[in-house]
Amino acid sequence: MSGVTLRNVKKNFGSVEVIRDVDITIEEGEFCVFVGPSGCGKSTLLRMIAGLEETTSGTIEIGGRIVNDLNPSQRGTAMVFQTYALYPHMTVERNMGFGLLMNGVSKSLVKEKVAKAARILQIEKLLDRKPKQLSGGQRQRVAIGRAIVRDPEVFLFDEPLSNLDAELRVATRLEIAKLHSQLRGATMVYVTHDQVEAMTLADKIVVLRDGRVEQVGAPMDLYNNPANVFVAGFIGSPKMNFVDVNHGQLPDGRVLRLDGPNAASVATIGFRSDSLKPADQGNGMISAKVSVVERLGDAEYVHFQTPWEQELVARFPPEAEVGLDATFEFELSGKIHFFDANGRALANVMLASGAVAKPV
Ligand SMILES: Nc1ncnc2c1ncn2[C@@H]1O[C@H](COP(=O)(O)OP(=O)(O)OP(=O)(O)O)[C@@H](O)[C@H]1O
Ligand SMILES: [Mg+2]
């Protein structure tokens, strides 16, 4: 099995730069997820690794070998597409084995490999069916099976779950996680715009925006220590809350006392829904009015609007009775993130104790 290394990789479509100077190291056996908003270049980058798009400059290395000039079939990768791309007139068995047969692998070996993949994916009973006789989830498993039979060094997945309904998406996500542990040592690169998929599947997440890498790290690294406002807002559900502060001053005139060497550079603070704690009237740091209550069974996400019309969300216990339009005062507790005027995370800042001064 092999790792993948991208060095100074760029891609232009005509005069449009779509991938700008990307450096990524994916270790052998790692499950690496590229995540980012629509159009940020995830599929393009994956297709460049597969050899389906030419690389404008920089090098792509698979298993220590530079593959820029190799055909897709010589790279040791197998790709699973969002649209499955199955042959409609072939049975499941033939869909899975066809590529190998075309490469001259013996019929008996192909049969053996298909049977093994079908066992892993629990589709042994479907081998004689045609794609149109399958559900979306079953088709997706056939597409994954077609990749497995090729024993690739690197699996490449492009949004493989996005055509499935919500329930099946969760079930198939678990199957892909199991598959990764079953195929011990297989390197997987997985593209999604869904940060929950990224958080749940990845050993390593690469957050992309506009053709650039915003941050690379383990899921909990990105969640706990986002490098900038973009990553902070992208990773985690519900989204992180942000409030602009100008030298500690909130838009309503209250002042949060900030301490530490970088306190003067703080332009924005960020905090997750469980950091907003109701405080006694008149003693809070932030006041806000309830706009929407979402009941999830194990918790309530209560959405608020501040007097300066910023949206905040707080996690309340499931039995909390919260009336629309009620006004709450909040304290901030737990982890607070601080960002400068360019949106970069600042270390060495904290809220001073007795952190709020009243507006004058
Ligand atoms: N063949 C092409 N010619 C010109 N521009 C292209 C081509 N393919 C993609 N692009 C552009 O490159 C950018 C990145 O596209 P890409 O498909 O990689 O995005 P993505 O991150 O996979 O988005 P999505 O989540 O919507 O699938 C987009 O702005 C897209 O319009
Ligand atoms: Mg895409």
Short mmCIF file of C-alpha atoms and ligand atoms in Angstrom, two decimals:
data_model
loop_
_atom_site.label_atom_id
_atom_site.label_comp_id
_atom_site.label_asym_id
_atom_site.label_seq_id
_atom_site.Cartn_x
_atom_site.Cartn_y
_atom_site.Cartn_z
CA MET A 1 0.00 0.00 0.00
CA SER A 2 1.07 3.56 -0.67
CA GLY A 3 0.80 7.07 0.58
CA VAL A 4 0.09 10.09 -1.62
CA THR A 5 2.07 13.33 -1.66
CA LEU A 6 1.06 16.49 -3.52
CA ARG A 7 3.76 19.13 -3.91
CA ASN A 8 3.05 22.69 -5.11
CA VAL A 9 0.18 21.35 -7.17
CA LYS A 10 -1.68 23.76 -9.43
CA LYS A 11 -4.46 23.42 -11.95
CA ASN A 12 -5.71 25.97 -14.44
CA PHE A 13 -8.71 25.58 -16.68
CA GLY A 14 -7.77 28.10 -19.37
CA SER A 15 -6.92 31.27 -17.50
CA VAL A 16 -8.87 30.26 -14.38
CA GLU A 17 -6.77 29.00 -11.47
CA VAL A 18 -8.81 26.30 -9.80
CA ILE A 19 -6.14 24.66 -7.61
CA ARG A 20 -3.51 27.02 -6.20
CA ASP A 21 -0.30 25.69 -4.72
CA VAL A 22 -1.59 22.73 -2.80
CA ASP A 23 0.77 20.68 -0.57
CA ILE A 24 -0.72 17.62 1.09
CA THR A 25 0.84 14.46 2.53
CA ILE A 26 -1.43 11.45 2.92
CA GLU A 27 0.19 8.63 4.85
CA GLU A 28 -0.01 5.02 3.80
CA GLY A 29 -3.21 3.47 5.16
CA GLU A 30 -4.68 6.82 6.13
CA PHE A 31 -8.31 7.83 5.57
CA CYS A 32 -7.99 11.38 4.30
CA VAL A 33 -11.07 13.53 3.61
CA PHE A 34 -11.06 16.64 1.40
CA VAL A 35 -13.89 18.87 2.54
CA GLY A 36 -15.01 22.33 1.47
CA PRO A 37 -17.87 24.25 -0.08
CA SER A 38 -19.15 23.61 -3.59
CA GLY A 39 -16.71 24.70 -6.28
CA CYS A 40 -13.63 24.83 -4.03
CA GLY A 41 -11.78 22.25 -6.17
CA LYS A 42 -12.24 18.96 -4.28
CA SER A 43 -13.25 16.85 -7.29
CA THR A 44 -10.62 18.46 -9.48
CA LEU A 45 -7.90 17.59 -6.97
CA LEU A 46 -9.15 14.00 -6.67
CA ARG A 47 -9.32 13.63 -10.45
CA MET A 48 -5.76 14.94 -10.67
CA ILE A 49 -4.62 12.17 -8.30
CA ALA A 50 -6.54 9.63 -10.42
CA GLY A 51 -4.98 10.99 -13.61
CA LEU A 52 -8.33 12.03 -15.07
CA GLU A 53 -7.23 15.69 -15.09
CA GLU A 54 -3.82 16.86 -16.11
CA THR A 55 -1.76 18.64 -13.45
CA THR A 56 -0.73 22.12 -14.62
CA SER A 57 2.34 22.25 -12.35
CA GLY A 58 3.75 20.58 -9.26
CA THR A 59 4.13 16.87 -8.60
CA ILE A 60 1.83 14.07 -7.51
CA GLU A 61 3.53 11.11 -5.88
CA ILE A 62 1.87 7.76 -5.14
CA GLY A 63 3.90 5.19 -3.21
CA GLY A 64 7.06 7.25 -3.67
CA ARG A 65 6.68 7.37 -7.46
CA ILE A 66 5.90 10.57 -9.36
CA VAL A 67 2.81 9.78 -11.42
CA ASN A 68 2.21 13.03 -13.31
CA ASP A 69 2.95 11.36 -16.64
CA LEU A 70 1.26 8.01 -15.95
CA ASN A 71 -2.14 6.96 -17.27
CA PRO A 72 -4.97 6.47 -14.77
CA SER A 73 -4.62 2.68 -15.13
CA GLN A 74 -0.93 2.80 -14.20
CA ARG A 75 -1.35 4.75 -10.98
CA GLY A 76 -2.66 2.01 -8.69
CA THR A 77 -5.79 4.00 -7.86
CA ALA A 78 -9.46 3.07 -8.15
CA MET A 79 -12.13 5.73 -8.11
CA VAL A 80 -15.73 5.54 -6.90
CA PHE A 81 -17.94 8.22 -8.43
CA GLN A 82 -21.02 9.92 -7.03
CA THR A 83 -23.08 8.72 -10.01
CA TYR A 84 -21.91 5.07 -9.69
CA ALA A 85 -21.22 4.86 -13.45
CA LEU A 86 -22.38 1.22 -13.70
CA TYR A 87 -22.98 -0.48 -17.07
CA PRO A 88 -26.80 -0.81 -17.27
CA HIS A 89 -26.81 -3.93 -19.47
CA MET A 90 -24.37 -5.94 -17.31
CA THR A 91 -25.12 -7.93 -14.19
CA VAL A 92 -23.64 -6.89 -10.86
CA GLU A 93 -21.05 -9.66 -11.15
CA ARG A 94 -20.00 -8.55 -14.60
CA ASN A 95 -20.00 -4.87 -13.63
CA MET A 96 -17.56 -5.68 -10.85
CA GLY A 97 -15.32 -7.99 -12.85
CA PHE A 98 -15.37 -6.36 -16.28
CA GLY A 99 -12.36 -4.09 -15.78
CA LEU A 100 -10.20 -7.00 -14.62
CA LEU A 101 -11.30 -9.22 -17.51
CA MET A 102 -10.39 -6.43 -19.91
CA ASN A 103 -6.95 -6.32 -18.33
CA GLY A 104 -6.48 -10.01 -19.09
CA VAL A 105 -7.00 -11.39 -15.60
CA SER A 106 -8.19 -15.03 -15.78
CA LYS A 107 -11.91 -15.73 -15.46
CA SER A 108 -11.46 -17.92 -12.40
CA LEU A 109 -9.41 -15.29 -10.54
CA VAL A 110 -11.94 -12.58 -11.43
CA LYS A 111 -14.74 -14.77 -10.09
CA GLU A 112 -12.83 -15.29 -6.86
CA LYS A 113 -12.11 -11.57 -6.39
CA VAL A 114 -15.71 -10.59 -7.17
CA ALA A 115 -17.01 -13.17 -4.70
CA LYS A 116 -14.69 -11.85 -2.01
CA ALA A 117 -15.70 -8.23 -2.59
CA ALA A 118 -19.38 -9.21 -2.66
CA ARG A 119 -18.91 -10.90 0.70
CA ILE A 120 -17.30 -7.82 2.23
CA LEU A 121 -20.10 -5.62 0.92
CA GLN A 122 -22.89 -8.13 1.64
CA ILE A 123 -24.20 -8.12 -1.92
CA GLU A 124 -23.61 -11.84 -2.66
CA LYS A 125 -27.33 -12.36 -3.35
CA LEU A 126 -27.41 -9.55 -5.91
CA LEU A 127 -24.69 -10.77 -8.27
CA ASP A 128 -27.13 -11.81 -11.03
CA ARG A 129 -29.14 -8.60 -11.02
CA LYS A 130 -28.85 -5.64 -13.38
CA PRO A 131 -28.28 -2.14 -11.91
CA LYS A 132 -31.88 -1.06 -12.56
CA GLN A 133 -33.04 -3.84 -10.22
CA LEU A 134 -31.05 -2.36 -7.33
CA SER A 135 -31.67 0.40 -4.80
CA GLY A 136 -29.38 3.44 -4.75
CA GLY A 137 -27.48 2.07 -1.76
CA GLN A 138 -26.97 -1.30 -3.44
CA ARG A 139 -25.74 0.37 -6.63
CA GLN A 140 -23.28 2.36 -4.59
CA ARG A 141 -21.98 -0.85 -3.02
CA VAL A 142 -21.50 -2.37 -6.46
CA ALA A 143 -19.50 0.71 -7.47
CA ILE A 144 -17.35 0.29 -4.35
CA GLY A 145 -17.02 -3.43 -5.12
CA ARG A 146 -15.71 -2.61 -8.55
CA ALA A 147 -12.96 -0.60 -6.87
CA ILE A 148 -12.18 -3.31 -4.29
CA VAL A 149 -11.63 -6.09 -6.87
CA ARG A 150 -8.82 -4.08 -8.40
CA ASP A 151 -6.79 -4.21 -5.14
CA PRO A 152 -5.79 -0.58 -5.58
CA GLU A 153 -3.03 1.07 -3.58
CA VAL A 154 -5.29 4.07 -3.13
CA PHE A 155 -9.09 4.32 -3.13
CA LEU A 156 -10.51 7.61 -4.37
CA PHE A 157 -14.12 8.44 -3.45
CA ASP A 158 -15.94 11.46 -4.88
CA GLU A 159 -19.04 12.19 -2.77
CA PRO A 160 -20.09 8.52 -2.87
CA LEU A 161 -23.06 9.03 -0.54
CA SER A 162 -24.67 12.14 -1.92
CA ASN A 163 -27.28 10.32 -4.03
CA LEU A 164 -28.56 8.35 -1.05
CA ASP A 165 -31.39 9.32 1.27
CA ALA A 166 -30.52 10.47 4.79
CA GLU A 167 -30.91 7.12 6.54
CA LEU A 168 -28.99 5.14 3.93
CA ARG A 169 -26.28 7.79 3.92
CA VAL A 170 -25.61 7.18 7.59
CA ALA A 171 -25.68 3.38 7.14
CA THR A 172 -23.35 3.45 4.12
CA ARG A 173 -21.03 5.87 5.92
CA LEU A 174 -20.60 3.25 8.64
CA GLU A 175 -19.96 0.60 5.98
CA ILE A 176 -17.22 2.67 4.42
CA ALA A 177 -15.62 3.12 7.85
CA LYS A 178 -15.78 -0.66 8.38
CA LEU A 179 -14.40 -1.25 4.92
CA HIS A 180 -11.39 0.88 5.76
CA SER A 181 -10.64 -1.21 8.83
CA GLN A 182 -11.26 -4.47 6.93
CA LEU A 183 -8.98 -3.55 4.05
CA ARG A 184 -6.18 -2.93 6.47
CA GLY A 185 -3.55 -0.69 4.98
CA ALA A 186 -5.67 0.72 2.15
CA THR A 187 -5.11 4.43 1.67
CA MET A 188 -8.37 6.25 1.09
CA VAL A 189 -8.98 9.75 -0.21
CA TYR A 190 -12.56 10.82 0.16
CA VAL A 191 -14.21 14.00 -1.09
CA THR A 192 -17.30 15.51 0.48
CA HIS A 193 -18.88 18.88 1.17
CA ASP A 194 -20.48 17.42 4.30
CA GLN A 195 -18.43 18.20 7.39
CA VAL A 196 -20.23 15.51 9.41
CA GLU A 197 -18.97 12.87 6.94
CA ALA A 198 -15.52 14.39 7.19
CA MET A 199 -15.54 14.40 11.00
CA THR A 200 -16.85 10.84 11.30
CA LEU A 201 -14.72 9.11 8.64
CA ALA A 202 -11.38 10.87 8.55
CA ASP A 203 -8.05 10.21 10.18
CA LYS A 204 -7.02 13.46 8.55
CA ILE A 205 -9.18 16.27 7.16
CA VAL A 206 -8.01 18.72 4.51
CA VAL A 207 -10.23 21.81 4.47
CA LEU A 208 -10.20 23.48 1.05
CA ARG A 209 -11.52 26.87 0.02
CA ASP A 210 -11.18 28.46 -3.35
CA GLY A 211 -8.47 26.03 -4.50
CA ARG A 212 -6.35 26.49 -1.38
CA VAL A 213 -5.74 24.43 1.73
CA GLU A 214 -7.13 26.29 4.74
CA GLN A 215 -6.06 23.72 7.35
CA VAL A 216 -5.02 20.08 7.66
CA GLY A 217 -5.52 18.05 10.81
CA ALA A 218 -7.24 15.29 12.72
CA PRO A 219 -11.00 15.92 13.12
CA MET A 220 -10.80 16.95 16.78
CA ASP A 221 -7.76 19.18 16.08
CA LEU A 222 -9.80 21.15 13.59
CA TYR A 223 -12.79 21.23 15.91
CA ASN A 224 -10.83 22.35 18.95
CA ASN A 225 -8.17 24.49 17.30
CA PRO A 226 -9.40 25.92 14.02
CA ALA A 227 -6.70 28.05 12.38
CA ASN A 228 -9.12 30.68 11.13
CA VAL A 229 -12.72 31.86 11.05
CA PHE A 230 -13.47 29.87 7.89
CA VAL A 231 -12.49 26.50 9.40
CA ALA A 232 -14.10 27.44 12.73
CA GLY A 233 -17.40 28.12 10.95
CA PHE A 234 -17.19 25.13 8.62
CA ILE A 235 -16.35 22.33 11.07
CA GLY A 236 -18.91 21.45 13.72
CA SER A 237 -22.66 21.38 13.89
CA PRO A 238 -24.36 23.61 14.82
CA LYS A 239 -22.04 26.26 13.44
CA MET A 240 -19.74 28.14 15.78
CA ASN A 241 -21.12 31.48 17.02
CA PHE A 242 -19.16 34.60 16.11
CA VAL A 243 -19.38 38.05 17.66
CA ASP A 244 -17.42 41.06 16.50
CA VAL A 245 -15.55 42.83 19.23
CA ASN A 246 -13.66 46.04 18.79
CA HIS A 247 -10.98 46.33 21.48
CA GLY A 248 -13.21 44.07 23.55
CA GLN A 249 -16.28 46.17 22.93
CA LEU A 250 -19.44 44.49 21.73
CA PRO A 251 -21.76 46.33 19.35
CA ASP A 252 -24.13 47.12 22.27
CA GLY A 253 -21.41 48.95 24.18
CA ARG A 254 -20.62 46.27 26.76
CA VAL A 255 -16.93 45.60 27.14
CA LEU A 256 -15.40 42.15 27.48
CA ARG A 257 -12.11 42.44 29.33
CA LEU A 258 -9.50 40.51 27.42
CA ASP A 259 -6.13 39.52 28.78
CA GLY A 260 -2.90 38.26 27.28
CA PRO A 261 -0.22 39.43 24.83
CA ASN A 262 -2.52 39.33 21.79
CA ALA A 263 -5.59 40.86 23.42
CA ALA A 264 -5.27 44.11 21.46
CA SER A 265 -5.48 42.25 18.10
CA VAL A 266 -8.82 40.54 18.75
CA ALA A 267 -11.50 41.48 16.20
CA THR A 268 -13.87 38.50 16.54
CA ILE A 269 -14.63 35.96 19.21
CA GLY A 270 -16.05 32.51 18.48
CA PHE A 271 -17.75 30.01 20.77
CA ARG A 272 -19.82 26.87 20.31
CA SER A 273 -23.44 26.41 21.33
CA ASP A 274 -22.55 24.81 24.66
CA SER A 275 -20.45 27.81 25.74
CA LEU A 276 -23.47 30.12 26.05
CA LYS A 277 -24.77 29.78 29.61
CA PRO A 278 -27.78 31.73 30.89
CA ALA A 279 -26.79 34.32 33.51
CA ASP A 280 -28.74 36.39 36.00
CA GLN A 281 -30.51 39.35 34.47
CA GLY A 282 -28.16 42.29 34.33
CA ASN A 283 -25.03 40.19 34.91
CA GLY A 284 -24.53 38.62 31.48
CA MET A 285 -21.91 39.35 28.88
CA ILE A 286 -24.29 39.10 25.93
CA SER A 287 -28.03 39.59 25.72
CA ALA A 288 -30.14 38.04 22.96
CA LYS A 289 -33.74 37.26 22.07
CA VAL A 290 -35.08 33.80 21.17
CA SER A 291 -35.98 33.47 17.47
CA VAL A 292 -36.31 29.70 16.83
CA VAL A 293 -36.28 26.58 19.03
CA GLU A 294 -35.15 23.28 17.48
CA ARG A 295 -36.01 20.23 19.59
CA LEU A 296 -33.77 17.25 18.84
CA GLY A 297 -34.85 14.94 21.65
CA ASP A 298 -31.56 14.84 23.53
CA ALA A 299 -31.13 18.63 23.44
CA GLU A 300 -32.68 21.84 22.26
CA TYR A 301 -30.83 24.20 19.97
CA VAL A 302 -32.19 27.62 20.74
CA HIS A 303 -31.47 30.28 18.15
CA PHE A 304 -31.14 33.87 19.29
CA GLN A 305 -30.79 37.27 17.77
CA THR A 306 -28.61 39.86 19.45
CA PRO A 307 -29.76 43.51 19.63
CA TRP A 308 -27.30 44.16 16.79
CA GLU A 309 -28.94 41.40 14.73
CA GLN A 310 -26.30 38.72 14.89
CA GLU A 311 -27.56 35.11 15.05
CA LEU A 312 -26.40 32.94 17.95
CA VAL A 313 -27.25 29.36 18.86
CA ALA A 314 -27.20 27.87 22.36
CA ARG A 315 -27.54 24.26 23.44
CA PHE A 316 -30.19 23.82 26.13
CA PRO A 317 -31.24 20.66 27.98
CA PRO A 318 -34.10 18.76 26.32
CA GLU A 319 -36.73 19.71 28.85
CA ALA A 320 -36.00 23.44 28.80
CA GLU A 321 -39.10 25.46 28.15
CA VAL A 322 -38.04 28.42 26.14
CA GLY A 323 -40.57 30.95 24.91
CA LEU A 324 -40.21 32.70 21.57
CA ASP A 325 -39.13 36.33 21.92
CA ALA A 326 -37.88 35.78 25.49
CA THR A 327 -34.69 37.73 26.19
CA PHE A 328 -31.75 35.95 27.81
CA GLU A 329 -28.54 37.18 29.35
CA PHE A 330 -25.61 34.88 28.74
CA GLU A 331 -22.20 34.26 30.18
CA LEU A 332 -19.48 32.67 28.10
CA SER A 333 -17.92 29.56 29.57
CA GLY A 334 -15.64 26.85 28.23
CA LYS A 335 -13.49 27.37 25.18
CA ILE A 336 -13.55 30.80 23.55
CA HIS A 337 -11.75 31.29 20.21
CA PHE A 338 -10.16 34.63 19.34
CA PHE A 339 -9.50 35.87 15.81
CA ASP A 340 -7.73 38.91 14.38
CA ALA A 341 -9.08 41.28 11.73
CA ASN A 342 -7.91 38.87 8.98
CA GLY A 343 -9.80 35.99 10.57
CA ARG A 344 -6.65 34.22 11.85
CA ALA A 345 -6.83 32.44 15.19
CA LEU A 346 -4.93 34.16 18.00
CA ALA A 347 -3.23 32.26 20.79
CA ASN A 348 -2.45 33.81 24.18
CA VAL A 349 -5.72 35.63 24.73
CA MET A 350 -8.27 34.96 27.45
CA LEU A 351 -11.28 36.53 29.07
CA ALA A 352 -10.28 38.28 32.28
CA SER A 353 -12.18 37.17 35.34
CA GLY A 354 -15.17 39.41 36.00
CA ALA A 355 -14.96 39.85 32.27
CA VAL A 356 -17.73 42.26 31.50
CA ALA A 357 -18.08 45.98 32.10
CA LYS A 358 -21.46 47.60 31.70
CA PRO A 359 -22.11 49.99 28.81
CA VAL A 360 -21.60 53.59 29.80
N1 LIG B 1 -13.57 21.30 -17.14
C1 LIG B 1 -13.64 22.49 -16.51
N2 LIG B 1 -13.46 23.65 -17.15
C2 LIG B 1 -13.50 24.85 -16.51
N3 LIG B 1 -13.72 24.97 -15.19
C3 LIG B 1 -13.93 23.86 -14.48
C4 LIG B 1 -13.91 22.55 -15.09
N4 LIG B 1 -14.13 21.63 -14.13
C5 LIG B 1 -14.30 22.33 -12.98
N5 LIG B 1 -14.18 23.66 -13.18
C6 LIG B 1 -14.26 24.72 -12.16
O1 LIG B 1 -13.31 24.42 -11.17
C7 LIG B 1 -13.79 24.76 -9.88
C8 LIG B 1 -13.66 23.55 -8.97
O2 LIG B 1 -14.54 22.55 -9.43
P1 LIG B 1 -14.70 21.16 -8.69
O3 LIG B 1 -15.62 20.33 -9.49
O4 LIG B 1 -13.36 20.62 -8.39
O5 LIG B 1 -15.40 21.63 -7.33
P2 LIG B 1 -15.91 20.77 -6.10
O6 LIG B 1 -15.21 21.30 -4.90
O7 LIG B 1 -15.80 19.33 -6.40
O8 LIG B 1 -17.44 21.22 -6.00
P3 LIG B 1 -18.78 20.35 -5.68
O9 LIG B 1 -18.85 20.24 -4.18
O10 LIG B 1 -19.87 21.23 -6.20
O11 LIG B 1 -18.67 19.03 -6.38
C9 LIG B 1 -15.22 25.25 -10.08
O12 LIG B 1 -15.21 26.65 -10.03
C10 LIG B 1 -15.58 24.73 -11.44
O13 LIG B 1 -16.51 25.58 -12.07
MG MG B 2 -17.20 17.79 -6.72
#
